[in-house]
PDB file of C-alpha atoms in Angstrom:
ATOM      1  CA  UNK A   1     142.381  89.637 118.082  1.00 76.00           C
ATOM      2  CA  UNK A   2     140.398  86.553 118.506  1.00 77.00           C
ATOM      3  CA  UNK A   3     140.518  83.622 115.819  1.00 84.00           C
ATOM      4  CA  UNK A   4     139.125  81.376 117.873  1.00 83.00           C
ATOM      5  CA  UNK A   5     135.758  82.788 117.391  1.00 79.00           C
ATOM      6  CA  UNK A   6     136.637  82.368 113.582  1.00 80.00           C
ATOM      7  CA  UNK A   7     138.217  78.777 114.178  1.00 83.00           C
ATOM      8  CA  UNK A   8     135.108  77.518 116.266  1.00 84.00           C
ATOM      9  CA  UNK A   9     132.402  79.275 114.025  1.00 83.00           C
ATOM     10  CA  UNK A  10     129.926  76.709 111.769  1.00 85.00           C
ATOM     11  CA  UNK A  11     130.549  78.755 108.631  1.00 85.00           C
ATOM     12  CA  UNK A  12     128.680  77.643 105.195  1.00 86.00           C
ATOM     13  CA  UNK A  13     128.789  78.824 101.610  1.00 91.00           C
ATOM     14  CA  UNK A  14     126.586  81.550 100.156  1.00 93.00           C
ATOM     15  CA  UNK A  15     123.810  79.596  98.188  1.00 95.00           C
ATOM     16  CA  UNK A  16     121.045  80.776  96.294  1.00 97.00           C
ATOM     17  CA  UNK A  17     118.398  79.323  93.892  1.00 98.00           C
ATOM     18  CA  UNK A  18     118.439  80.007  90.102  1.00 98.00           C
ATOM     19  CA  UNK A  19     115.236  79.655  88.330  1.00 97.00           C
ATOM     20  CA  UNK A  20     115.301  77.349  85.098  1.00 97.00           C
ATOM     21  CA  UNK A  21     112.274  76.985  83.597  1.00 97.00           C
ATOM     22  CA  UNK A  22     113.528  75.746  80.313  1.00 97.00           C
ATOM     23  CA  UNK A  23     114.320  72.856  81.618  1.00 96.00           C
ATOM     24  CA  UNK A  24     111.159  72.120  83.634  1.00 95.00           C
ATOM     25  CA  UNK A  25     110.095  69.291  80.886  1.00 94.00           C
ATOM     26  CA  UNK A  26     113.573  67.596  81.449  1.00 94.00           C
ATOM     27  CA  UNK A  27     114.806  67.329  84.742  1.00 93.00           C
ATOM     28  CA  UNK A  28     111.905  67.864  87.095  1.00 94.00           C
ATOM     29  CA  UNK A  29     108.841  66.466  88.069  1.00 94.00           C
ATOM     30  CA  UNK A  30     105.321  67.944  87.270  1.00 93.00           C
ATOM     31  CA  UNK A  31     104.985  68.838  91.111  1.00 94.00           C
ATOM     32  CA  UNK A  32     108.305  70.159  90.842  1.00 94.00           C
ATOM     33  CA  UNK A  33     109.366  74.284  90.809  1.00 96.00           C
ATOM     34  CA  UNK A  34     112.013  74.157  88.302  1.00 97.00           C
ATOM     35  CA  UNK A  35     114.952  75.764  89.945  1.00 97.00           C
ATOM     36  CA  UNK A  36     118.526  74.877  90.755  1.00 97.00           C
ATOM     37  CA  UNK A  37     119.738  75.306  93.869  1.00 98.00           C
ATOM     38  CA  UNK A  38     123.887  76.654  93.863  1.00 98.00           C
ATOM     39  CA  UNK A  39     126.116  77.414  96.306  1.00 96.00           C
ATOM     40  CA  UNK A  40     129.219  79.547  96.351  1.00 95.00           C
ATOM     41  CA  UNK A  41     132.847  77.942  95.904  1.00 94.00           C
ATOM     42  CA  UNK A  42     135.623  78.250  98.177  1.00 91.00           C
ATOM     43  CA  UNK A  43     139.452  79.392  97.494  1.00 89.00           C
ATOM     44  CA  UNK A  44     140.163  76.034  96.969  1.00 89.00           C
ATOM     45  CA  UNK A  45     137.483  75.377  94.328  1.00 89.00           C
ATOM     46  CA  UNK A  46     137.657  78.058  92.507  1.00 88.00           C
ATOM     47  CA  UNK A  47     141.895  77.355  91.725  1.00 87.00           C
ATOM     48  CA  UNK A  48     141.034  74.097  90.894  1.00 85.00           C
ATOM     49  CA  UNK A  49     138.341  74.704  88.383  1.00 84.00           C
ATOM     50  CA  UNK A  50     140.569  77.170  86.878  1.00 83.00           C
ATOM     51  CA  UNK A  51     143.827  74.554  86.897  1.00 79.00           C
ATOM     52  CA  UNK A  52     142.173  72.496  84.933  1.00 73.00           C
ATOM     53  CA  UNK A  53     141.118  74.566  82.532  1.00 71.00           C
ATOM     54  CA  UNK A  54     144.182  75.510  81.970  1.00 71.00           C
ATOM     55  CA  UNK A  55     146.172  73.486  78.753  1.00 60.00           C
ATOM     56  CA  UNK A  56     148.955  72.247  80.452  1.00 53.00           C
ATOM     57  CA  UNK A  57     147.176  71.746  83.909  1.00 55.00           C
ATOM     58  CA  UNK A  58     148.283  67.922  85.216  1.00 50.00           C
ATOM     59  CA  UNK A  59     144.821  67.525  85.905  1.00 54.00           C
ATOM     60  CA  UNK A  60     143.808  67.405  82.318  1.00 58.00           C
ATOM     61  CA  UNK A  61     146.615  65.157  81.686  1.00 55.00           C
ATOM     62  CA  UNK A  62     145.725  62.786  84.193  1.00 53.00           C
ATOM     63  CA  UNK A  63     141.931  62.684  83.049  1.00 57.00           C
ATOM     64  CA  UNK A  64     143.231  62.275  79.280  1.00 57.00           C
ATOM     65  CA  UNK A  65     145.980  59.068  80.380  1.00 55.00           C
ATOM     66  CA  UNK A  66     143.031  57.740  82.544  1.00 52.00           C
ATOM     67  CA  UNK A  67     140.439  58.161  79.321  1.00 52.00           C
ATOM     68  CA  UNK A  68     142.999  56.408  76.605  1.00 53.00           C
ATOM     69  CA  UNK A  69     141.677  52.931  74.935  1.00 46.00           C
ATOM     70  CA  UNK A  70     138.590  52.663  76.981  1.00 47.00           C
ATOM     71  CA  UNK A  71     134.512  52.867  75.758  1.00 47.00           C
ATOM     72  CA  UNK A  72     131.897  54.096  78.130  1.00 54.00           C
ATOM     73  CA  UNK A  73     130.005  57.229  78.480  1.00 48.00           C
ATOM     74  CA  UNK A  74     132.571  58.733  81.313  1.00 52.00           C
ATOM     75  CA  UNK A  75     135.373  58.470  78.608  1.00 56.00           C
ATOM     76  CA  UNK A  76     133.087  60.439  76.306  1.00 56.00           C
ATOM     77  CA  UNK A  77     131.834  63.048  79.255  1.00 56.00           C
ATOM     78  CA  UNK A  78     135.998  63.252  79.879  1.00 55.00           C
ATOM     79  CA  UNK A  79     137.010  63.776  76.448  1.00 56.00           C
ATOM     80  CA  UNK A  80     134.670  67.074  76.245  1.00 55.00           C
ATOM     81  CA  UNK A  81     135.609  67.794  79.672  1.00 53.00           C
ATOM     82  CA  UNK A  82     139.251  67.732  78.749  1.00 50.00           C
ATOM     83  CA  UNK A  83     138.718  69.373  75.242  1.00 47.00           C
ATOM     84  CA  UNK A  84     139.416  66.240  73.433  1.00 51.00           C
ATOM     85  CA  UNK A  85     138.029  68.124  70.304  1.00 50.00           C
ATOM     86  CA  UNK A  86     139.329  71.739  69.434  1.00 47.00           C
ATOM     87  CA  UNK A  87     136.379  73.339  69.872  1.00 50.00           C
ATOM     88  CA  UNK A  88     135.928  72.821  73.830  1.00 59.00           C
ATOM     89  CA  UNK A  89     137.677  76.404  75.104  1.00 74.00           C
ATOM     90  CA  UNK A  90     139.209  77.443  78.165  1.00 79.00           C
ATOM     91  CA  UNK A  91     136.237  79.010  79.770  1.00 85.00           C
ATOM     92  CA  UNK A  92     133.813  76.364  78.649  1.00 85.00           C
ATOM     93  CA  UNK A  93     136.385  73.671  80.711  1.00 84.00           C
ATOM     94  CA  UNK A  94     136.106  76.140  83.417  1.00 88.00           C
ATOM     95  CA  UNK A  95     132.488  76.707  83.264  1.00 91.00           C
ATOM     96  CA  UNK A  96     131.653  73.023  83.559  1.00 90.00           C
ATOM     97  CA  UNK A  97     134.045  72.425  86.315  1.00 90.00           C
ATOM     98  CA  UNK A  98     131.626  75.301  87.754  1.00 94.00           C
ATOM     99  CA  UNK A  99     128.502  73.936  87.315  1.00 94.00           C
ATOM    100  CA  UNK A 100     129.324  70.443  88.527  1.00 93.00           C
ATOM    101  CA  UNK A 101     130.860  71.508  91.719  1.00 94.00           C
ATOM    102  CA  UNK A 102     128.404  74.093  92.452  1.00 96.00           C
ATOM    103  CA  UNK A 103     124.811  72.707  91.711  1.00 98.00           C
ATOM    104  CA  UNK A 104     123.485  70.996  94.549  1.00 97.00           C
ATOM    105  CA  UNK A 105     120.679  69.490  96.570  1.00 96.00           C
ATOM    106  CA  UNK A 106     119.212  70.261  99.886  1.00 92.00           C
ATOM    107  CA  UNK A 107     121.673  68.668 101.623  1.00 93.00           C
ATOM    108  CA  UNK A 108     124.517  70.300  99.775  1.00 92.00           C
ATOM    109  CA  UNK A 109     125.759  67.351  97.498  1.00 95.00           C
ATOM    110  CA  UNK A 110     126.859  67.681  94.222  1.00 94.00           C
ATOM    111  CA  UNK A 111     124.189  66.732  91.834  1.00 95.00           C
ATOM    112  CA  UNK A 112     125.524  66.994  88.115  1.00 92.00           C
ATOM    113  CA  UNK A 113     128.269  64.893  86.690  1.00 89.00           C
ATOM    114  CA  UNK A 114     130.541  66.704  83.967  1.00 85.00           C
ATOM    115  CA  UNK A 115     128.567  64.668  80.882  1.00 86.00           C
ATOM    116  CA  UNK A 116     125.377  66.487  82.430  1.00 90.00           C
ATOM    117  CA  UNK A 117     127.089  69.918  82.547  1.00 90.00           C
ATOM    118  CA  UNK A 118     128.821  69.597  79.102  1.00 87.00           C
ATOM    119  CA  UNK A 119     125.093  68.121  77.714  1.00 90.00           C
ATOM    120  CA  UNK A 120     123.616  71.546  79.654  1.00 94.00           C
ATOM    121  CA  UNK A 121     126.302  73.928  77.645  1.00 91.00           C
ATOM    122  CA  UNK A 122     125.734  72.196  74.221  1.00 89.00           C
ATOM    123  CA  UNK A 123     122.084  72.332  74.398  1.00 93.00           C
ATOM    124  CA  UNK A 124     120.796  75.188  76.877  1.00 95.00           C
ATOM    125  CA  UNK A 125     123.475  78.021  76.741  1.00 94.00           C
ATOM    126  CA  UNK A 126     121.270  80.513  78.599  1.00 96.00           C
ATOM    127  CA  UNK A 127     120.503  78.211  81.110  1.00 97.00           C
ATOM    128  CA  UNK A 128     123.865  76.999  81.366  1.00 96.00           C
ATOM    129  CA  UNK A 129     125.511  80.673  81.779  1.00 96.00           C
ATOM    130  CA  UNK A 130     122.820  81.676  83.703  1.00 97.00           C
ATOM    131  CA  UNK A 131     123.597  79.063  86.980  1.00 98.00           C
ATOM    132  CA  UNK A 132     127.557  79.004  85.924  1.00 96.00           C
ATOM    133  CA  UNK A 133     126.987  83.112  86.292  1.00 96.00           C
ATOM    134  CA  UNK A 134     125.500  82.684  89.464  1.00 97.00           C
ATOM    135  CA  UNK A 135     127.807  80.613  91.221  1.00 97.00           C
ATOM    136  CA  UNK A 136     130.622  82.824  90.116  1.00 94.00           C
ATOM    137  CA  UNK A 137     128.852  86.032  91.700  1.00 95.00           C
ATOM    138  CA  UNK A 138     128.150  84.197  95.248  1.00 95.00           C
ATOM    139  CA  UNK A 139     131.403  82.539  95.217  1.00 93.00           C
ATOM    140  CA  UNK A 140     132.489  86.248  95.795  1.00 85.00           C
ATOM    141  CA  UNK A 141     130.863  86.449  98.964  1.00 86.00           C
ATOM    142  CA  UNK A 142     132.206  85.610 102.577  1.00 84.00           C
ATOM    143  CA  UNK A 143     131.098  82.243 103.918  1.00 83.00           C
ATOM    144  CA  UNK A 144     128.129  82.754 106.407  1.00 83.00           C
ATOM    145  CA  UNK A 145     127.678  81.719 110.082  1.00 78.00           C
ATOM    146  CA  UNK A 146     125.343  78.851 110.630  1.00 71.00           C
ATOM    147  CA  UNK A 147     122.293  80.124 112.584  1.00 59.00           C
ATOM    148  CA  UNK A 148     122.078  77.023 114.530  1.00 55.00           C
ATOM    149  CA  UNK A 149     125.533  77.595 116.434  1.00 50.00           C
TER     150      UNK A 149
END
């Protein structure tokens, strides 16, 4: 067997581009194809997003003791991150841990904040299942070999 191959290799996540033309009017400019560009998670990701989903997850307990007594728009965004009403489920925590982690630019940095993704779920569903739907399905697939090295 030889790792090294798989130690030295310049591997990148799966990405793809998911087409949201119901946002066109919102996010992009006129010149502008309105698509989002995702990319797969790792391992690593993936656990995360679902730990903090979960009730009792220290993350969420963290964000909630970091959110107490203040006023801004991050407390809000972290308050419906961290279902700080009874309404925000499970899998809706999990989506938008999703979404912000795996839409990105052309560079590969993140480019939605969780008040953006939880604004996206309340207010374009489709859209936001759609992209949270896609990252799940190339998050699936093996990292890919750079074809520059």
């Amino acid at each position: 067997m030889k790792f090294n191959r798989l130690r030295n290799a310049k591997l990148n996540r799966p990405t793809a581009v998911v087409p949201v033309p119901e946002l066109k009017d919102w996010i992009f400019d006129k010149d502008e194809v309105p698509e989002l560009k995702v990319r797969g998670l790792t391992s690593n990701q993936l656990f995360s997003a679902k730990s903090v989903s979960q009730e009792n997850s220290p993350l969420r307990a963290l964000s909630k003791a970091i959110s107490g007594g203040q006023q801004s728009e991050m407390v809000d965004a972290f308050k419906l991150f961290t279902a700080g009403s009874d309404s925000t489920t499970t899998e809706l925590t999990y989506r938008i841990e999703l979404c912000v982690k795996g839409v990105i630019d052309n560079n590969g940095a993140q480019v939605m904040d969780y008040s953006d993704a939880a604004k996206l779920s309340e207010h374009f569903p489709n859209v936001f299942i759609r992209i949270t739907e896609k990252i799940s399905a190339i998050s699936g697939d093996s990292s890919i070999v750079d074809p520059g090295k």
